[in-house]
Amino acid sequence: MNLERVSNEDKLELCRKYYLGGFALLPFLWLVNVVWFFREAFVAPPYGEQPLIRRYVRRSALGLGLWGVGLGAWVGVFQTQRAQWGPWGDYLAFTLPLGTP
Amino acid sequence: MTELSAHLPQFQHGQLTENFPDNHLSNTNDSCERRRHDNSERRRNDNPDSETNGQPQNIQQVVEHDEDEDEELTLKYGAKHVIMLFVPVTLCMVVVVATIKSVSFYTRKDGQLIYTPFTEETETVGQRALNSILNAAIMISVIIVMTILLVVLYKYRCYKVIHGWLIISSLLLLFFFSFIYLGEVFKTYNVAMDYITVALMIWNFGVVGMICIHWKGPLRLQQAYLIMISALMALVFIKYLPEWTAWLILAVISVYDLVAVLCPKGPLRMLVETAQERNETLFPALIYSSTMIWLVNMAEEDPEAQRKASKNSAYDKQAPANQARNEDAEADDGGFSQEWQQQRDNRIGPIESTPESRAAVQALPSNSQTSEDPEERGVKLGLGDFIFYSVLVGKASATASGDWNTTLACFVAILIGLCLTLLLLAIFKKALPALPISITFGLVFYFATDNLVQPFMDQLAFHQFYI
C-alpha cells in the first residue's frame, strides 16, 4: 500500500500496530516499521500525528537495536564456541558443518 | 481468468501433496470500466446515500474522457507496463535458477508426490511415455476438480471456507517450505546454525509475510514476498515432478489455461463473470500487482479498500459516486481477498499440478476522473504464472544438456511470450491467460536449443570455429 494515500489517523494506527506487533519476538516487524515510516516521521512536513509516529519509530528502532545486539552476540558465541561445547553444541545445532571444525 | 484450487498439504514419506488454487489474472478493460460506470449509475440511483449532485454529468464526462483516454492508452500502455512485469518475473526465475544451480537438494530425486504415482524409472521408453501421460492426466484432473470446487465455493458464497483454505496454504508455504529451503541452503554452504536462530528467522519471515500479503504492508515488501513464495513453490514442483511428466504437465496446463479462460463455460471465466456480477474484486491476494491503483477518494476510504486496490483487483474500480457501495463491497471482500491470496500461495504445493498458475495479465485502467496520475495503472499477473514460468526455466537449467544456453533461451522465450500476452491484453482488454504463449515458446525453445542449437555450438567450439 502506498502511504501517500492513507489518512494520517490510519498511518498512526498502522505504525502503532506494527510497533506493538514487534513485541511478539518480531524484530523484523520493527525493521519494517522503521524503514517504512522513517520518511513519514522525520522527513515529511509536520502534521498532527507526526510526533506520535516519531515516538513509535524511535522505539521500534531502539527495540531493533537491542535485538540486533543480542542476536549478534548469541550468533557470535555460538559460531565460535560451538565446537567446544560438546553434546550441548550438537543439540542446539540445526545444521552441522562437515569436515574438521 | 483465475483458477483456484485448494490443496491441503500433507507430508507423507517425502511426498508432498498440496492443494492449491489456480489463479488467473483477469484484466479489466475499458469496457469493464464503462460497464462499471453504468452499473454505478444504476446503483447510484438506487442508493440514496450516494452523492447525486451532478453525478450523471460527471459519470458521462468520465466515460467520454475514458474513451478518449482508452485510445491514447492503448498506445501508451505498452513498454512501461511490460517492464513492470519483466522485473518480478525475471527475479523469480533468477532465484529459482540460482537455487537449482547451487543447492543440490532440489535436483535430487527423493520420491514423488502422490499426484504422480507412476514412476519414470521403467525399462522401456514406451512404458515411460505411458507413465508420464498417466501422471499428467492425474495431475490435470486434480487441478480441474480443484478449480471447479473453487468456482462452486465462490458461487455459493462459502467465503469462510475459501478464506481458511488460503490461510492454511499461506502458512504452509511461508513457514514449512521456507524452513526446508533455509535448512538446505545452510547445508549447501556448510554453515553451522542453531535452532534458536533458525526458529527466530523463520518466525519473523513467516509472520511478516502473512501480514504483508494478507493485511497491510509496504508494496515492495509484499511484491518481494509474492516473488519468494512463487519461487518456493516452483522449486517444490521442480523437485518432485519427474522429467517427462513435468514437460507434459506444462504443455497440458497451458492448453487448459486457454480453455478455462476463454471458453464461455470455462471455470475461470465463470469465476470472473460471477465476480463481475457481484462487483467484487477478483483474487486480490493471489495476484502480483506491479503498482498501486488509485481511486479518487482513496484517502477517505478505509485502508481496507486501499489495500485491495493495491492488490490489483481487476474489478476494484468503482465509480467515485459509489464510494459507500465500494466500502461495503470492500468490507465484504476483505476476507475474500485474503483467501484468494492464500489460495495462490497454497497452490504452489509441490506436488500439485499447477493449473492454478495460469494467470491472465491484467491491466487496470485508471477509473478516476480526477487528475490522479493516469500513469498509475496497475498491471497484474497471477502468481500461478510466475510459478509455471519458473518451473520451466528451472527444469531447463536442471536437466538440459545445453545448460546455460538452454536456460537463457527459455528465459528469453518466456519474456517474449509475456510481451505478446501484454500486447494482446492491450488490444482485447479482457481477461487473458498468460500461460499459453509463454509456455509454448518456452517449450519450443527448450527442445530446439537442447537438441539443435547446443550440439551445433559444441561442434563449433570443438573445431574452434567462431561465427
XYZ file of C-alpha atoms in Angstrom:
568
model
C 0.000 0.000 0.000
C 1.108 3.492 -0.576
C 1.307 5.681 2.453
C 0.655 8.802 0.486
C -2.949 7.915 0.020
C -3.642 6.947 3.564
C -5.120 9.318 6.068
C -2.995 10.431 8.962
C -5.018 8.619 11.572
C -4.673 5.421 9.623
C -0.944 5.962 9.324
C -0.662 6.369 13.052
C -2.783 3.322 13.633
C -0.655 1.260 11.272
C 2.583 2.421 12.818
C 1.237 1.682 16.262
C 0.109 -1.806 15.278
C 3.466 -2.595 13.757
C 5.181 -1.343 16.895
C 3.020 -3.436 19.192
C 3.315 -6.465 16.945
C 7.079 -6.375 17.187
C 6.908 -7.371 20.818
C 5.912 -10.866 19.760
C 9.568 -11.690 19.108
C 9.390 -9.931 15.750
C 12.373 -7.602 15.292
C 11.826 -7.852 11.543
C 8.475 -6.167 12.020
C 10.228 -3.359 13.845
C 12.688 -3.075 10.997
C 9.841 -2.797 8.504
C 8.228 -0.205 10.743
C 11.367 1.905 10.926
C 12.102 1.753 7.214
C 8.545 2.300 6.087
C 7.639 5.135 8.406
C 11.017 6.828 8.521
C 10.103 9.333 5.856
C 6.739 9.988 7.453
C 8.244 10.526 10.857
C 11.334 12.569 10.133
C 11.310 13.940 6.628
C 7.724 14.874 5.895
C 6.395 18.294 6.897
C 4.893 18.202 10.382
C 1.292 17.270 10.894
C -0.869 16.334 13.823
C 0.052 12.730 14.291
C 3.680 13.043 13.425
C 5.087 13.297 16.983
C 3.336 10.062 17.883
C 4.574 8.336 14.764
C 8.025 9.605 15.555
C 7.789 8.120 19.009
C 6.809 4.725 17.661
C 9.540 4.746 15.043
C 12.152 5.688 17.640
C 11.017 2.949 19.978
C 10.953 0.436 17.146
C 14.496 1.438 16.259
C 15.550 1.059 19.870
C 13.990 -2.378 20.113
C 15.561 -3.341 16.830
C 18.975 -2.228 18.073
C 18.639 -4.259 21.258
C 17.553 -7.316 19.318
C 20.424 -6.851 16.892
C 22.972 -6.671 19.687
C 21.524 -9.675 21.477
C 21.189 -11.808 18.370
C 24.619 -10.817 17.136
C 26.173 -11.728 20.458
C 24.432 -15.090 20.537
C 25.322 -15.987 16.957
C 28.913 -14.903 17.513
C 29.204 -17.004 20.640
C 27.573 -19.983 19.005
C 29.645 -19.951 15.842
C 32.953 -19.641 17.640
C 32.317 -21.748 20.711
C 30.129 -24.480 19.322
C 32.897 -26.962 18.839
C 33.993 -26.675 22.471
C 30.601 -27.259 23.948
C 30.435 -30.963 23.399
C 26.986 -32.549 23.294
C 25.160 -29.297 24.009
C 26.533 -27.777 20.867
C 25.155 -30.629 18.847
C 21.739 -30.480 20.471
C 21.444 -26.831 19.667
C 22.711 -27.160 16.143
C 20.230 -27.283 13.325
C 22.864 -27.959 10.707
C 26.325 -29.190 11.415
C 29.154 -28.408 9.059
C 31.034 -31.306 7.631
C 34.757 -31.666 7.960
C 37.007 -30.602 10.778
C 35.933 -27.552 12.776
C -9.223 -15.789 -15.521
C -8.015 -17.053 -12.304
C -8.313 -20.583 -11.294
C -8.232 -21.535 -7.757
C -7.776 -24.926 -6.368
C -7.006 -25.518 -2.812
C -4.903 -28.297 -1.582
C -4.355 -29.334 1.919
C -0.743 -30.137 2.218
C 0.173 -33.472 3.586
C 3.643 -34.593 4.020
C 3.976 -38.269 3.577
C 7.290 -40.010 3.382
C 8.920 -37.374 1.386
C 5.934 -36.818 -0.733
C 4.199 -33.584 -0.521
C 0.723 -33.131 -1.609
C -0.758 -29.796 -1.713
C -3.862 -28.295 -2.806
C -3.535 -25.069 -4.399
C -5.843 -22.784 -6.084
C -5.247 -21.677 -9.523
C -5.222 -18.157 -10.252
C -5.575 -16.409 -13.382
C -5.408 -12.845 -13.846
C -8.196 -11.200 -15.442
C -7.720 -7.875 -16.753
C -10.303 -5.307 -16.738
C -10.610 -3.461 -19.838
C -12.187 -0.248 -20.521
C -15.439 -1.868 -21.420
C -15.458 -3.287 -17.929
C -14.912 0.155 -16.671
C -17.695 1.551 -18.714
C -19.887 -1.248 -17.544
C -18.955 -0.395 -14.030
C -19.828 3.157 -14.646
C -23.172 2.111 -15.982
C -23.683 -0.133 -13.019
C -22.594 2.562 -10.710
C -25.026 4.919 -12.286
C -27.811 2.495 -11.712
C -26.671 1.823 -8.220
C -26.370 5.446 -7.612
C -29.963 5.893 -8.499
C -30.906 3.154 -6.107
C -28.670 4.235 -3.324
C -29.996 7.283 -1.599
C -26.835 7.790 0.346
C -24.513 8.413 -2.511
C -23.812 11.854 -3.682
C -26.089 12.722 -6.505
C -25.333 16.263 -7.327
C -24.135 16.469 -10.844
C -23.126 12.841 -10.802
C -24.722 11.767 -14.056
C -22.964 14.561 -15.778
C -19.681 13.636 -14.179
C -20.143 9.998 -14.996
C -20.882 10.868 -18.575
C -17.844 13.047 -18.768
C -15.813 10.361 -17.151
C -16.950 7.792 -19.617
C -16.205 10.032 -22.552
C -12.917 11.022 -21.071
C -12.111 7.409 -20.541
C -12.971 6.556 -24.076
C -10.596 9.162 -25.326
C -8.061 8.070 -22.826
C -8.521 4.490 -23.812
C -7.498 5.157 -27.330
C -4.480 7.000 -26.137
C -3.780 4.424 -23.513
C -3.821 1.583 -25.938
C -0.767 3.179 -27.314
C 0.702 4.350 -24.043
C 0.085 1.183 -22.190
C 2.929 -0.745 -23.504
C 6.580 -0.659 -22.735
C 6.318 0.664 -19.227
C 3.912 -1.988 -18.086
C 5.830 -4.702 -19.810
C 8.938 -3.657 -17.914
C 6.948 -3.571 -14.701
C 6.198 -7.220 -15.175
C 9.576 -8.216 -16.553
C 11.345 -7.354 -13.335
C 9.407 -9.620 -10.967
C 9.238 -12.484 -13.437
C 12.977 -12.208 -14.015
C 13.680 -12.029 -10.295
C 11.623 -15.116 -9.626
C 13.361 -17.047 -12.360
C 16.783 -15.867 -11.197
C 16.065 -17.036 -7.669
C 14.892 -20.414 -8.902
C 17.811 -20.931 -11.264
C 20.349 -19.788 -8.658
C 18.905 -22.218 -6.142
C 18.829 -25.077 -8.603
C 22.427 -24.486 -9.548
C 23.769 -24.238 -6.033
C 21.548 -26.304 -3.756
C 21.634 -29.890 -4.857
C 18.605 -30.789 -2.768
C 16.228 -29.570 -5.419
C 17.686 -31.695 -8.169
C 17.962 -34.846 -6.080
C 15.302 -37.414 -6.619
C 13.613 -38.081 -3.271
C 10.433 -39.693 -4.343
C 7.380 -38.340 -5.985
C 4.182 -36.733 -4.939
C 1.121 -38.898 -4.662
C -0.366 -36.928 -7.514
C 2.158 -38.504 -9.831
C 2.127 -42.098 -8.693
C 3.670 -43.653 -11.769
C 7.405 -43.831 -11.788
C 9.537 -42.935 -14.746
C 12.277 -45.450 -13.972
C 10.945 -48.025 -16.394
C 12.670 -50.428 -18.731
C 11.207 -49.289 -21.988
C 10.691 -45.891 -23.465
C 7.110 -46.733 -24.274
C 6.386 -47.593 -20.648
C 7.937 -44.350 -19.535
C 5.868 -42.366 -22.009
C 2.718 -44.096 -20.854
C 3.524 -43.448 -17.204
C 4.203 -39.798 -17.770
C 0.977 -39.393 -19.717
C -0.919 -41.037 -16.879
C 0.798 -38.829 -14.331
C -0.045 -35.713 -16.278
C -3.639 -36.876 -16.676
C -3.985 -37.395 -12.935
C -2.499 -34.014 -12.169
C -4.697 -32.236 -14.636
C -7.813 -33.898 -13.381
C -6.906 -32.963 -9.826
C -6.435 -29.408 -10.957
C -9.707 -29.355 -12.828
C -11.545 -30.749 -9.832
C -9.939 -28.202 -7.562
C -10.779 -25.378 -9.891
C -14.384 -26.416 -10.200
C -14.570 -26.803 -6.444
C -13.245 -23.309 -6.074
C -15.746 -21.891 -8.526
C -18.567 -23.704 -6.764
C -17.428 -22.405 -3.386
C -17.252 -18.934 -4.762
C -20.620 -19.151 -6.426
C -22.301 -20.291 -3.243
C -20.520 -17.636 -1.246
C -18.624 -20.006 1.011
C -16.123 -17.296 1.658
C -15.093 -18.654 5.015
C -14.030 -21.936 3.520
C -12.024 -20.256 0.822
C -10.546 -17.908 3.354
C -9.470 -20.710 5.645
C -8.054 -22.602 2.724
C -5.963 -19.644 1.719
C -4.720 -19.075 5.242
C -3.592 -22.665 5.607
C -1.893 -22.556 2.246
C -0.008 -19.395 3.065
C 1.027 -20.735 6.427
C 2.381 -23.889 4.881
C 4.245 -22.005 2.240
C 5.670 -19.273 4.381
C 6.743 -21.430 7.278
C 7.291 -25.001 6.256
C 8.742 -24.606 2.788
C 10.950 -21.726 3.730
C 12.191 -23.751 6.703
C 13.201 -26.571 4.400
C 14.743 -24.108 1.978
C 16.775 -22.431 4.695
C 17.999 -25.755 6.019
C 19.113 -26.870 2.601
C 20.911 -23.606 1.907
C 22.799 -23.899 5.200
C 23.758 -27.463 4.404
C 24.969 -26.459 0.973
C 27.226 -23.748 2.314
C 28.357 -25.869 5.239
C 27.296 -23.368 7.841
C 26.531 -24.270 11.410
C 23.290 -22.849 12.650
C 21.466 -23.313 15.903
C 17.799 -23.984 16.362
C 17.188 -20.774 18.224
C 18.356 -18.509 15.430
C 16.619 -20.578 12.794
C 13.364 -20.575 14.715
C 13.576 -16.825 15.116
C 14.303 -16.272 11.447
C 11.505 -18.478 10.210
C 9.079 -16.978 12.698
C 9.920 -13.454 11.583
C 9.860 -14.300 7.910
C 6.555 -16.102 8.140
C 4.655 -13.674 10.327
C 5.791 -10.574 8.458
C 4.933 -12.388 5.217
C 1.423 -13.156 6.413
C 0.986 -9.551 7.498
C 2.245 -8.139 4.221
C 0.346 -10.456 1.969
C -2.952 -10.664 3.761
C -3.173 -7.426 5.606
C -1.289 -4.223 5.034
C 2.314 -3.737 4.308
C 4.727 -1.831 2.120
C 4.105 -2.561 -1.535
C 7.686 -3.509 -2.300
C 7.805 -5.933 0.583
C 4.550 -7.518 -0.494
C 5.838 -7.914 -4.027
C 9.056 -9.412 -2.684
C 7.144 -11.919 -0.601
C 4.947 -12.929 -3.525
C 8.036 -13.477 -5.639
C 9.639 -15.547 -2.885
C 6.667 -17.792 -2.372
C 6.303 -18.275 -6.102
C 9.937 -19.304 -6.250
C 9.488 -21.712 -3.318
C 6.520 -23.274 -4.994
C 8.316 -23.623 -8.304
C 11.238 -25.288 -6.522
C 8.933 -27.824 -4.946
C 7.474 -28.633 -8.328
C 10.883 -28.946 -9.899
C 11.977 -31.323 -7.184
C 9.030 -33.627 -7.096
C 7.941 -33.846 -10.708
C 9.802 -36.343 -12.845
C 11.133 -35.208 -16.208
C 8.668 -36.149 -18.865
C 5.765 -35.621 -16.522
C 6.883 -32.065 -15.894
C 7.057 -31.126 -19.552
C 3.750 -32.787 -20.282
C 2.108 -31.042 -17.376
C 3.402 -27.691 -18.554
C 2.002 -28.265 -22.010
C -1.363 -29.511 -20.785
C -1.703 -26.707 -18.279
C -1.235 -24.108 -20.980
C -3.970 -25.725 -23.024
C -6.211 -25.932 -20.002
C -5.498 -22.332 -19.179
C -6.506 -21.313 -22.660
C -9.681 -23.331 -22.483
C -10.665 -22.337 -18.973
C -10.200 -18.656 -19.502
C -11.576 -18.167 -22.964
C -14.362 -20.702 -23.340
C -17.763 -19.430 -22.284
C -18.282 -22.308 -19.891
C -14.754 -22.416 -18.620
C -14.464 -22.363 -14.821
C -12.190 -19.391 -14.723
C -14.360 -17.393 -16.993
C -17.366 -18.198 -14.862
C -15.413 -17.121 -11.843
C -14.567 -13.817 -13.416
C -18.099 -13.241 -14.555
C -19.523 -14.082 -11.156
C -17.129 -11.664 -9.566
C -18.151 -9.045 -12.063
C -21.822 -9.611 -11.404
C -21.273 -9.195 -7.725
C -18.966 -6.321 -8.398
C -16.329 -7.844 -6.222
C -12.634 -7.843 -6.603
C -11.248 -10.965 -8.063
C -8.476 -12.746 -6.207
C -6.769 -9.714 -4.886
C -4.429 -11.752 -2.801
C -3.405 -14.198 -5.432
C -2.215 -11.671 -7.867
C 1.006 -9.826 -8.150
C 0.383 -6.181 -8.611
C 3.051 -4.011 -10.026
C 1.781 -0.703 -8.832
C -0.897 0.896 -6.880
C -4.168 1.725 -8.381
C -5.566 4.862 -7.052
C -9.164 5.610 -6.694
C -10.300 9.155 -6.450
C -11.407 9.097 -2.883
C -8.665 6.823 -1.750
C -7.751 8.909 1.208
C -11.216 8.885 2.605
C -11.874 5.265 2.116
C -10.914 2.792 4.721
C -7.497 1.252 4.413
C -9.166 -1.981 3.525
C -10.261 -0.576 0.227
C -6.863 0.798 -0.341
C -5.202 -2.450 0.313
C -7.472 -4.207 -2.031
C -6.865 -1.657 -4.665
C -3.209 -2.117 -4.294
C -3.646 -5.789 -4.664
C -4.611 -5.304 -8.225
C -8.031 -6.463 -8.133
C -9.140 -6.065 -11.605
C -12.588 -5.219 -10.590
C -11.648 -2.883 -7.906
C -12.591 0.157 -9.764
C -15.786 1.603 -8.729
C -17.077 4.943 -9.617
C -16.491 7.583 -7.014
C -20.182 8.033 -6.706
C -20.360 4.585 -5.343
C -17.996 5.103 -2.572
C -20.431 3.857 0.000
C -21.021 0.853 -2.151
C -17.326 0.436 -2.542
C -16.751 0.272 1.109
C -19.429 -2.315 1.566
C -18.053 -4.402 -1.199
C -14.593 -3.907 0.122
C -15.584 -4.976 3.565
C -17.271 -7.965 2.050
C -14.310 -8.838 0.019
C -11.823 -8.218 2.718
C -11.745 -11.760 3.862
C -12.171 -12.938 0.377
C -9.107 -11.293 -0.908
C -7.088 -12.872 1.787
C -8.489 -16.178 0.873
C -7.529 -15.700 -2.665
C -4.080 -14.814 -1.694
C -3.695 -17.818 0.368
C -5.096 -19.927 -2.301
C -2.493 -18.734 -4.602
C 0.110 -19.336 -2.048
C -1.250 -22.689 -1.341
C -1.405 -23.525 -4.889
C 2.131 -23.866 -5.044
C 2.086 -27.170 -3.315
C 4.978 -29.114 -4.530
C 3.159 -31.980 -5.860
C 0.107 -30.465 -7.068
C -0.163 -29.869 -10.633
C -0.380 -26.299 -11.212
C -3.396 -25.483 -13.090
C -3.510 -22.574 -10.905
C -0.632 -20.890 -12.248
C -2.463 -19.568 -15.072
C -2.974 -16.014 -14.555
C -4.098 -13.602 -17.070
C -2.261 -10.442 -17.231
C -4.406 -7.718 -16.228
C -4.027 -4.160 -16.880
C -6.085 -1.949 -14.795
C -7.109 1.216 -16.367
C -7.456 4.064 -14.063
C -11.027 4.877 -13.426
C -10.613 8.125 -11.721
C -11.803 11.165 -13.487
C -9.724 13.473 -11.442
C -6.219 14.492 -12.082
C -4.953 11.386 -10.380
C -1.879 10.261 -12.127
C -3.125 8.459 -15.230
C 0.117 6.572 -15.357
C -0.754 4.777 -12.182
C -2.099 1.770 -13.900
C -1.556 -1.476 -12.256
C -0.538 -4.451 -14.230
C -1.421 -7.695 -12.646
C -0.114 -11.132 -13.179
C -1.282 -14.193 -11.342
C 1.151 -15.967 -9.113
C 0.460 -19.212 -10.908
C 2.041 -17.762 -13.985
C 5.146 -16.871 -12.015
C 5.313 -20.399 -10.744
C 4.983 -22.101 -14.074
C 7.414 -19.811 -15.805
C 9.924 -20.535 -13.083
C 9.248 -24.262 -13.282
C 10.009 -24.204 -16.975
C 13.232 -22.270 -16.618
C 14.273 -24.203 -13.540
C 13.733 -27.553 -15.193
C 15.664 -26.297 -18.204
C 18.612 -25.313 -16.054
C 18.466 -28.526 -14.044
C 18.220 -31.083 -16.764
C 19.305 -29.627 -20.058
C 22.452 -30.807 -21.694
C 22.898 -27.331 -23.091
C 22.839 -25.850 -19.636
C 23.202 -22.079 -19.773
C 22.397 -21.827 -23.469
C 19.105 -23.582 -22.925
C 18.343 -21.704 -19.731
C 18.852 -18.346 -21.346
C 16.894 -19.383 -24.416
C 13.932 -20.401 -22.272
C 14.196 -17.218 -20.273
C 14.110 -15.084 -23.409
C 11.245 -17.143 -24.813
C 9.152 -16.607 -21.723
C 9.757 -12.885 -21.732
C 8.822 -12.671 -25.392
C 5.656 -14.605 -24.652
C 4.874 -12.227 -21.817
C 5.323 -9.250 -24.126
C 2.960 -10.734 -26.656
C 0.434 -11.559 -23.990
C 0.512 -8.000 -22.736
C 0.111 -6.761 -26.261
C -2.943 -8.935 -26.721
C -4.193 -7.677 -23.417
C -3.888 -4.100 -24.554
C -5.779 -4.941 -27.707
C -8.534 -7.154 -26.378
C -8.884 -5.645 -22.935
C -10.270 -8.653 -21.202
C -9.046 -11.442 -19.055
C -6.436 -13.414 -20.866
C -4.494 -16.496 -19.945
C -0.857 -15.642 -19.509
C 0.488 -19.160 -19.779
C -0.141 -20.456 -23.274
C 2.023 -18.188 -25.368
C 4.963 -18.090 -22.990
C 4.934 -21.765 -22.182
C 4.626 -22.701 -25.853
C 7.575 -20.531 -26.758
C 9.483 -21.818 -23.764
C 8.912 -25.458 -24.632
C 9.758 -24.930 -28.288
C 12.916 -23.055 -27.406
C 13.897 -25.631 -24.803
C 13.659 -28.631 -27.068
C 15.065 -26.812 -30.073
C 18.017 -25.415 -28.176
C 18.767 -28.605 -26.373
C 18.646 -30.787 -29.442
C 19.662 -28.500 -32.265
C 21.496 -25.433 -31.106
C 23.606 -26.967 -28.370
C 25.231 -29.707 -30.450
C 25.882 -27.082 -33.105
C 27.595 -24.812 -30.574
C 29.553 -27.734 -29.207
C 30.843 -28.628 -32.642
C 31.768 -25.036 -33.349
C 33.664 -24.782 -30.098
C 35.282 -28.130 -30.658
C 36.595 -27.081 -34.019
C 37.406 -23.569 -32.802
C 35.232 -22.080 -35.469
C 33.856 -18.714 -34.464
C 30.880 -17.242 -36.161
